[in-house]
Amino acid sequence: MVLFLFRCKLVLFFLNLSIQFFGSSTCDKFLDCISNTTSTNIVFTPNDTLYSIVLKSSIPNLRFDTLTTPKPLAIITPLSYSHVQSTVICSVKFGVNIRIRSGGHDYEGLSYTSFDHAPFILIDLNELRSVNVDQEANTAWVESGATIGELAYRVSRNDSLLGFPAGECPSVGVGGHLSGGGFGTMARKYGLSVDNVMDALLVDVHGRILDRNSMGEDLFWAIRGGGGASFGVVLSWKIKLVYVPPIVTIFTLSKTLEQGAIRLVNKWQHVAHNVTKDLFINLVITPVNQEDGDNRTMQVTFNSLFLGTTDELMKIVKDEFPQLGLQEKDCVEMSWIESVVYFSFYLTGESIDALIERRPWPKSYFKAKSDYVNKPIPEQAVNEIMKWCLHENVTLIMEPHGGKMSEIDEMATPYPHRRGNMYIIQYIVGWDDVDESEQHVASIRRIYEKMTPYVSKNPREAYVNFRDLDLGTNCNASMRSYTQEEMIWGTSYFKANFKRLAMVKGMVDPTNFFSNEQSIPPLVLSSSY
Ligand SMILES: Cc1cc2nc3c(=O)[nH]c(=O)nc-3n(C[C@H](O)[C@H](O)[C@H](O)COP(=O)(O)OP(=O)(O)OC[C@H]3O[C@@H](n4cnc5c(N)ncnc54)[C@H](O)[C@@H]3O)c2cc1C
Ligand SMILES: *[C@@H]1O[C@H](CO)[C@@H](O)[C@H](O)[C@H]1NC(C)=O
Ligand SMILES: *[C@@H]1O[C@H](CO)[C@@H](O)[C@H](O)[C@H]1NC(C)=O
Ligand SMILES: *[C@@H]1O[C@H](CO)[C@@H](O)[C@H](O)[C@H]1NC(C)=O
Ligand SMILES: *[C@@H]1O[C@H](CO)[C@@H](O)[C@H](O)[C@H]1NC(C)=O
Ligand SMILES: *[C@@H]1O[C@H](CO)[C@@H](O)[C@H](O)[C@H]1NC(C)=O
Ligand SMILES: *[C@@H]1O[C@H](CO)[C@@H](O)[C@H](O)[C@H]1NC(C)=O
Ligand SMILES: *[C@@H]1O[C@H](CO)[C@@H](O)[C@H](O)[C@H]1NC(C)=O
């Protein structure tokens, strides 16, 4: 029988041994080890005034920035690859748990906090963020600590006809984003970010730096979408750049329920995943007029990127989606890199230089969940869903798949949500007052529950980059092993690829050094169970 032997090792330790065991002496030894091999100015402990500034520099979600949020014993900010190697070697040697942070956008904060109450240190890759474009080969090496906004900027600055398919929020880190897939406005044309990764440098549990050739194809497969933090620290990625036309066209159109939004959402479901690959139209469905009791309603916003001119776009929309009522005056032509700023939402209207200013995502409290839809939701149900979301103040973001996404085999990368998926739904709820957290998290869970009949099932699929601990965790301290059936989150994120991921994990990190609440468990084939 096949079992995942998973030990939440530090938790079990700490149930039995006093905190003294780890406490200062192990931490001191670890720090000693680090300072023996690196310069001390890359280590921040809680006594340092900069500790809290460094820690908070990449925490977009205030839910994980409270007084009671578990914090690292030390933060290491490597300036070179050898610093990362030393940190891993010293951590392994002294049994110190680590968290790895690139951009810090993890939806559950797993890159900088820990909910298993095990002491940990944080490797923050913020300083490792170079982007080197090889214009002749149309490739680039990008370090994990770069943001996807910086990446787009550097690529485009080198050659305005080159781009890279990645997500829509420029402050997202390359390290986590590429570890989990990377979906954005060019996915229908070119696939995910990971579909365009050619090589990588990774520090493994032995502190070695491996490239694609030395790590082998199984591990190289696993790190392109298997979720971060399970296999090692990825330092850098070699990516294939893609052609972008000199002119792209964007539009944004909004309709409320009263303006016929439901009919348009229904039509969108049939068109968006099946139209030319050059056209991307997502939906943001959100409550509006919140302050104005009588006029509260849902608004549907159609955000579009078209890889071509307004004339071409108008013709396509007229043929495929005339109901939208798109007019030429709604369309704006711009360069691809300007469209990256436009789609960023929080930088819209700024110059493209804003992409390299590393302006943080506006902090707020939020919770998100995800679903995939493989058959159109009936119009009547769309109507109901809107009412539920209005009541619970939950926003839905729907992103079309199809196009290139459907051409890539389910097993080509760990991201399994390919052919047959029409679109992904992201549920999101945000708030400003810490005292309201429970209420809003309960709201989004109720919406998710009600959506069950309309979304994928067996398994109910989810996107690992929209991490959701409601799907389950490894760290149920009382349990020492799980069967595959019990690891719901694993099959939700990866379907059948979960088993291959666990086998790779078993080969490269059998003692489960690289672990967190939802890391891949090492698969152990054993006849004794
Ligand atoms: C505002 C916002 C907008 C977003 N928009 C999109 C979008 O449009 N499309 C999309 O696909 N996703 C989107 N995401 C999700 C985003 O892709 C994931 O949260 C991604 O994992 C973040 O990467 P990061 O480096 O910023 O995060 P981190 O929190 O630093 O890392 C995420 C996970 O990866 C691990 N990790 C980080 N770096 C490394 C490394 N170098 N080696 C190994 N493991 C590592 C971390 O330990 C953690 O488990 C968005 C998230 C936010 C908050
Ligand atoms: C660090 O270096 C000192 C001096 O060389 C040595 O005594 C000590 O054992 C080293 N510590 C570790 C953890 O390697
Ligand atoms: C932090 O400061 C406290 C009180 O000043 C001291 O006892 C402790 O040893 C210091 N810890 C470290 C890691 O320097
Ligand atoms: C663009 O790429 C070329 C060739 O790789 C390189 O020599 C040059 O420095 C790059 N230019 C910029 C502005 O990054
Ligand atoms: C996709 O579009 C083609 C023609 O453009 C049409 O024949 C087909 O039915 C559409 N498929 C779906 C699932 O809507
Ligand atoms: C609702 O909107 C209408 C039209 O915009 C406006 O006349 C009315 O005053 C609004 N209702 C409230 C309660 O403000
Ligand atoms: C939703 O928002 C409205 C207006 O701000 C508020 O009155 C209502 O209580 C909220 N509903 C929930 C479930 O939080
Ligand atoms: C953890 O274990 C408890 C008790 O065994 C169980 O009730 C709970 O559902 C488990 N949680 C998860 C996420 O598996």
XYZ file of C-alpha atoms in Angstrom, residues 17-521:
505
model
C 10.597 18.525 24.610
C 10.610 21.875 26.239
C 11.225 25.003 24.241
C 14.570 25.073 26.029
C 15.784 22.370 23.681
C 15.630 24.674 20.721
C 15.543 27.950 22.540
C 18.620 30.052 22.608
C 21.322 27.437 22.341
C 20.286 25.878 19.013
C 19.488 29.271 17.601
C 22.832 30.638 18.754
C 24.650 27.711 17.188
C 22.779 28.280 13.962
C 23.609 31.985 14.003
C 27.205 31.154 14.809
C 27.309 28.765 11.871
C 25.865 31.411 9.566
C 28.213 34.122 10.702
C 31.182 31.777 10.327
C 30.395 31.350 6.658
C 28.821 34.657 5.656
C 29.055 38.274 6.663
C 26.833 39.121 9.626
C 25.056 42.015 7.956
C 22.707 39.588 6.248
C 21.261 38.358 9.550
C 18.518 40.175 11.427
C 17.308 39.011 14.840
C 14.392 40.491 16.785
C 16.869 42.651 18.708
C 17.848 44.478 15.530
C 15.852 47.597 14.758
C 15.750 46.603 11.094
C 14.238 43.179 11.846
C 10.675 44.364 11.850
C 11.154 46.612 8.810
C 12.650 43.754 6.808
C 9.960 41.346 7.993
C 7.084 43.685 7.119
C 8.577 44.738 3.786
C 6.780 41.910 1.965
C 3.555 41.219 3.862
C 0.646 42.314 1.648
C -1.946 40.506 3.782
C -2.494 42.122 7.194
C -4.066 38.892 8.463
C -0.502 37.646 8.915
C 0.948 40.831 10.332
C -0.531 40.868 13.820
C 1.085 40.765 17.248
C 0.255 37.085 17.592
C 1.464 36.036 14.125
C 4.384 33.619 14.655
C 7.611 35.363 13.652
C 11.031 34.076 12.562
C 13.906 33.675 15.048
C 16.075 35.351 12.463
C 15.818 36.718 8.936
C 18.617 35.997 6.500
C 18.818 38.222 3.413
C 21.359 36.529 1.118
C 23.408 38.764 -1.168
C 24.957 35.861 -3.052
C 24.178 32.263 -3.935
C 26.757 31.047 -1.418
C 24.800 32.814 1.348
C 21.763 30.712 0.423
C 23.877 27.558 0.423
C 25.302 28.384 3.863
C 21.859 29.085 5.263
C 20.538 25.744 4.067
C 23.604 23.861 5.290
C 23.503 25.487 8.754
C 19.727 24.981 9.026
C 20.005 21.299 8.187
C 22.952 20.876 10.549
C 21.166 22.367 13.554
C 17.639 21.213 12.717
C 16.257 24.686 12.184
C 13.060 24.964 10.151
C 13.130 27.451 7.283
C 10.654 29.551 5.338
C 11.551 30.911 1.902
C 10.247 34.269 0.740
C 10.533 35.951 -2.634
C 7.674 38.450 -3.072
C 5.664 37.430 0.010
C 2.340 37.257 -1.858
C 1.416 33.794 -0.583
C -2.311 33.952 0.209
C -1.812 32.169 3.530
C 1.478 33.820 4.488
C 3.399 30.532 4.401
C 6.545 32.258 3.124
C 7.090 34.259 6.310
C 5.043 32.714 9.101
C 4.254 29.252 10.415
C 1.122 27.926 11.999
C 2.608 24.753 13.425
C 4.261 26.662 16.281
C 7.662 25.358 15.272
C 10.463 27.910 15.535
C 11.804 28.898 12.122
C 14.135 31.220 10.308
C 13.281 33.141 7.170
C 15.368 33.302 3.997
C 14.300 36.475 2.245
C 15.489 36.555 -1.386
C 14.600 40.180 -1.944
C 18.225 41.145 -2.711
C 18.654 38.477 -5.398
C 16.742 40.091 -8.204
C 18.785 40.573 -11.337
C 17.261 40.149 -14.795
C 19.667 39.365 -17.645
C 18.196 39.390 -21.107
C 19.874 37.586 -23.980
C 18.313 39.458 -26.848
C 19.744 37.260 -29.554
C 18.439 34.039 -28.050
C 15.155 35.610 -26.839
C 15.794 34.244 -23.364
C 16.545 35.714 -19.948
C 17.840 34.609 -16.561
C 15.757 36.121 -13.787
C 16.448 35.737 -10.078
C 13.665 34.705 -7.716
C 13.686 37.950 -5.706
C 12.721 40.042 -8.741
C 9.068 40.997 -9.073
C 7.126 40.084 -12.197
C 6.737 43.836 -12.834
C 10.508 44.311 -12.849
C 10.867 41.313 -15.100
C 8.384 42.690 -17.641
C 10.055 46.098 -17.511
C 13.605 44.805 -18.050
C 12.551 42.513 -20.878
C 10.587 45.231 -22.605
C 13.329 47.833 -22.162
C 15.729 45.515 -23.927
C 13.384 44.861 -26.829
C 9.881 46.297 -26.930
C 8.706 43.377 -29.079
C 9.555 40.879 -26.341
C 7.423 40.048 -23.322
C 6.775 37.272 -20.825
C 3.470 35.668 -19.823
C 2.949 36.172 -16.077
C 0.333 37.378 -13.609
C -1.418 40.702 -13.433
C -0.022 42.094 -10.202
C 3.504 43.526 -10.690
C 4.505 43.238 -7.022
C 4.233 39.416 -7.090
C 7.630 37.708 -6.688
C 9.144 35.595 -9.449
C 10.174 32.897 -6.937
C 6.714 31.985 -5.693
C 4.903 32.819 -8.931
C 6.966 30.511 -11.136
C 6.968 27.832 -8.439
C 3.161 27.660 -8.647
C 2.355 28.263 -12.335
C 1.867 31.925 -13.217
C -1.394 32.873 -14.937
C -2.030 36.197 -16.640
C -3.319 38.132 -19.626
C -1.186 36.232 -22.173
C -1.954 32.699 -20.912
C -4.374 31.990 -23.766
C -1.654 32.895 -26.254
C 1.488 31.515 -24.592
C 0.405 29.434 -21.583
C 1.564 29.896 -18.004
C 4.895 31.337 -16.917
C 6.087 27.783 -16.201
C 5.275 26.700 -19.736
C 8.064 29.072 -20.749
C 10.786 28.066 -18.265
C 13.861 26.430 -19.812
C 16.287 25.988 -16.930
C 16.698 26.871 -13.252
C 19.281 27.012 -10.476
C 18.215 25.405 -7.214
C 19.896 24.924 -3.824
C 19.017 21.434 -2.636
C 18.896 19.983 0.877
C 22.650 19.248 0.719
C 23.420 22.862 -0.080
C 24.423 22.076 -3.663
C 23.505 24.338 -6.580
C 21.832 22.256 -9.283
C 20.810 23.243 -12.794
C 18.401 21.440 -15.107
C 21.080 19.063 -16.246
C 22.334 18.131 -12.780
C 18.912 18.036 -11.078
C 17.391 15.809 -13.756
C 14.060 16.063 -15.561
C 11.866 14.825 -12.693
C 12.947 17.544 -10.290
C 12.967 20.134 -13.075
C 9.381 19.115 -13.839
C 8.359 19.368 -10.180
C 9.648 22.878 -9.540
C 7.705 24.265 -12.524
C 4.338 24.454 -10.811
C 4.476 22.026 -7.866
C 4.203 24.958 -5.459
C 7.159 26.620 -3.777
C 9.073 25.505 -0.707
C 8.977 21.709 -1.203
C 12.110 20.894 -3.169
C 14.742 23.498 -2.427
C 15.442 27.186 -2.857
C 15.196 28.259 -6.488
C 17.763 31.001 -7.052
C 17.175 31.800 -10.677
C 15.132 30.817 -13.730
C 15.965 30.766 -17.429
C 12.884 31.802 -19.359
C 11.858 31.857 -22.986
C 10.686 35.315 -24.002
C 7.693 35.674 -26.274
C 6.818 38.000 -29.141
C 4.465 40.869 -28.377
C 3.151 43.165 -31.152
C 4.102 46.869 -31.227
C 0.481 47.824 -30.535
C -1.941 46.096 -28.179
C -5.461 47.234 -27.355
C -7.162 47.304 -23.970
C -10.698 48.034 -22.882
C -12.620 48.082 -19.620
C -16.424 48.021 -19.639
C -18.687 47.817 -16.603
C -22.336 46.824 -16.308
C -24.474 46.533 -13.219
C -27.219 43.972 -12.658
C -29.712 46.622 -13.721
C -27.782 47.173 -16.949
C -28.044 43.541 -18.025
C -24.840 42.163 -16.511
C -26.205 38.639 -16.091
C -26.926 38.089 -19.754
C -23.417 39.290 -20.590
C -21.774 36.996 -18.038
C -23.702 34.140 -19.545
C -22.525 34.980 -23.057
C -18.947 35.521 -21.814
C -18.918 31.949 -20.523
C -19.395 30.683 -24.069
C -17.059 33.101 -25.813
C -14.052 33.940 -23.615
C -12.341 30.518 -23.587
C -13.101 29.779 -27.225
C -12.274 33.002 -29.051
C -8.950 33.785 -30.824
C -5.892 33.320 -28.577
C -4.982 36.975 -29.086
C -8.005 38.072 -27.063
C -8.197 37.874 -23.276
C -11.278 39.111 -21.438
C -11.586 38.551 -17.697
C -14.459 39.456 -15.387
C -14.402 41.173 -12.045
C -17.765 40.841 -10.341
C -18.009 43.000 -7.273
C -20.512 44.744 -4.978
C -20.801 48.504 -5.619
C -22.510 51.501 -4.003
C -21.805 49.948 -0.622
C -22.461 53.201 1.242
C -25.782 53.788 -0.433
C -28.129 51.156 0.960
C -30.883 51.331 -1.675
C -28.519 51.299 -4.619
C -26.202 48.467 -3.577
C -25.764 46.181 -6.554
C -23.277 43.906 -8.287
C -21.131 45.280 -11.061
C -19.444 43.187 -13.714
C -16.300 44.649 -15.252
C -14.882 43.226 -18.487
C -11.122 43.827 -18.636
C -9.509 42.983 -21.915
C -6.096 42.718 -23.509
C -5.989 42.174 -27.265
C -2.663 41.476 -28.965
C -3.434 43.647 -31.985
C -5.051 46.913 -33.091
C -8.462 48.414 -32.300
C -9.696 47.781 -35.841
C -8.941 44.067 -35.618
C -10.448 43.860 -32.143
C -13.686 45.618 -33.145
C -14.174 43.129 -35.955
C -13.697 40.112 -33.686
C -15.981 41.440 -30.946
C -18.647 42.343 -33.493
C -18.597 38.744 -34.777
C -18.202 36.862 -31.500
C -19.611 39.064 -28.731
C -21.833 41.813 -30.231
C -23.971 41.869 -27.062
C -21.091 43.559 -25.229
C -21.790 46.738 -27.199
C -18.099 47.555 -27.446
C -17.396 50.831 -29.227
C -14.193 52.158 -30.692
C -14.090 54.901 -28.090
C -13.861 52.261 -25.336
C -10.603 50.948 -26.799
C -7.120 52.278 -26.087
C -4.058 51.336 -28.100
C -0.740 51.176 -26.253
C 2.506 49.219 -26.023
C 2.509 45.833 -24.291
C 4.512 47.162 -21.341
C 1.983 49.973 -20.869
C -0.724 47.324 -20.728
C 1.173 45.658 -17.873
C 0.881 48.895 -15.894
C -2.764 49.232 -16.911
C -3.644 45.725 -15.707
C -1.801 46.172 -12.431
C -4.820 48.018 -11.074
C -2.916 49.822 -8.319
C -0.442 51.472 -10.716
C -2.956 52.287 -13.461
C -2.284 55.742 -14.836
C 1.359 55.772 -13.698
C 4.379 55.695 -15.980
C 6.023 52.361 -16.743
C 8.890 53.284 -14.409
C 6.497 52.553 -11.540
C 7.131 48.872 -12.327
C 10.699 49.055 -10.986
C 9.981 51.245 -7.998
C 8.931 48.148 -6.067
C 5.924 49.886 -4.655
C 4.265 47.439 -2.342
C 0.781 46.127 -2.974
C -1.615 48.171 -0.799
C -1.877 46.221 2.445
C -5.266 44.953 3.586
C -6.908 42.007 5.282
C -8.078 39.452 2.751
C -8.981 35.831 2.164
C -9.234 34.090 -1.206
C -10.290 30.708 -2.615
C -10.462 29.263 -6.124
C -12.479 26.957 -8.371
C -12.408 25.779 -11.982
C -15.480 25.696 -14.204
C -15.791 23.151 -17.023
C -19.383 23.672 -18.148
C -21.301 26.936 -18.400
C -23.182 27.898 -15.253
C -26.899 28.264 -16.145
C -28.063 31.869 -16.406
C -30.557 31.416 -13.577
C -27.747 30.205 -11.314
C -25.544 33.146 -12.308
C -28.361 35.336 -11.088
C -28.468 33.535 -7.734
C -24.694 33.638 -7.341
C -24.696 37.408 -7.828
C -27.274 37.790 -5.070
C -25.240 35.629 -2.685
C -22.096 37.625 -3.404
C -23.909 40.893 -2.884
C -25.166 39.653 0.448
C -21.761 38.390 1.581
C -19.672 41.183 0.006
C -17.548 38.698 -1.903
C -15.822 39.570 -5.190
C -15.383 37.048 -8.015
C -12.621 37.264 -10.581
C -13.034 34.951 -13.562
C -10.106 34.317 -15.891
C -10.635 32.455 -19.172
C -8.555 29.412 -20.090
C -8.672 27.749 -23.527
C -6.311 28.607 -26.372
C -2.731 27.564 -25.602
C -3.843 26.420 -22.115
C -5.868 23.622 -23.750
C -3.043 22.518 -26.024
C -0.672 21.629 -23.195
C -0.881 18.140 -21.751
C -2.180 17.813 -18.193
C 1.016 16.029 -17.191
C 3.486 18.315 -18.971
C 3.850 20.383 -15.802
C 2.347 19.924 -12.304
C -0.431 22.442 -13.211
C -3.188 20.037 -14.326
C -6.055 22.433 -15.098
C -5.762 22.363 -18.875
C -8.132 21.115 -21.609
C -11.769 21.158 -20.588
C -11.438 24.026 -18.156
C -13.286 27.081 -19.380
C -12.214 29.446 -16.668
C -10.924 29.809 -13.125
C -12.908 31.637 -10.463
C -11.082 33.427 -7.717
C -13.212 34.370 -4.736
C -11.877 37.229 -2.701
C -13.043 39.209 0.285
C -11.177 42.124 1.826
C -11.701 44.241 4.940
C -10.007 46.943 6.998
C -10.824 46.091 10.585
C -9.058 43.179 12.267
C -12.111 42.512 14.402
C -14.112 41.633 11.288
C -11.793 38.855 10.132
C -13.892 35.933 11.321
C -17.079 37.314 9.825
C -15.599 37.821 6.354
C -13.767 34.509 6.264
C -17.093 32.883 7.140
C -18.743 34.773 4.246
C -16.328 33.511 1.618
C -16.620 29.943 2.937
C -20.409 30.095 2.599
C -20.120 31.285 -1.008
C -17.643 28.484 -1.751
C -20.017 25.934 -0.265
C -22.934 27.226 -2.324
C -20.866 27.077 -5.517
C -20.334 23.318 -5.214
C -22.875 22.255 -7.867
C -21.450 24.589 -10.526
C -17.727 23.868 -10.419
C -15.307 21.002 -11.047
C -15.678 17.910 -8.899
C -13.767 14.685 -8.112
C -11.545 16.396 -7.304
C -12.817 19.913 -6.808
C -9.834 21.646 -8.406
C -7.965 24.646 -7.028
C -4.929 26.712 -8.043
C -1.888 26.297 -5.799
C -0.853 29.920 -6.314
C -4.182 30.893 -4.751
C -3.227 28.920 -1.680
C -6.104 27.994 0.620
C -5.477 26.231 3.918
C -9.199 25.421 4.176
C -8.422 22.579 1.752
C -6.366 20.853 4.468
C -2.828 20.844 5.777
C -0.011 18.444 6.553
C 0.364 19.554 10.105
C -2.294 17.762 11.993
C 0.131 17.005 14.768
C -1.581 13.867 15.976
C -1.162 12.078 12.669
C 2.072 10.605 11.427
C 0.978 9.388 8.032
C -1.696 10.020 5.471
C -3.115 8.060 2.631
C -3.415 9.803 -0.685
C -7.174 10.099 -0.259
C -6.706 12.132 2.884
C -4.561 14.721 1.166
C -7.464 16.489 -0.511
C -5.496 19.659 -1.087
C -2.843 17.732 -3.012
C -5.255 16.320 -5.579
C -7.168 19.596 -5.771
C -4.044 21.478 -6.756
C -2.349 18.799 -8.850
C -4.809 15.967 -9.668
C -2.834 12.871 -10.712
C 0.404 14.872 -10.773
C 0.353 14.920 -6.975
C 1.675 11.386 -6.799
C 4.568 12.132 -9.137
C 5.386 15.247 -7.112
C 5.453 13.159 -3.934
C 7.724 10.590 -5.562
C 10.146 13.306 -6.676
C 10.021 14.689 -3.146
C 10.808 11.247 -1.771
C 13.873 11.073 -4.002
C 15.331 14.522 -3.405
C 14.294 15.363 0.166
C 13.225 12.136 1.915
C 13.665 13.598 5.409
C 11.277 16.413 4.525
C 13.559 19.291 5.402
C 11.794 21.662 2.988
C 8.309 21.654 4.426
C 5.347 23.745 5.417
C 1.638 23.308 6.086
C 0.977 22.429 2.429
C 4.322 21.245 1.105
C 4.575 18.057 -0.941
C 5.048 15.045 1.385
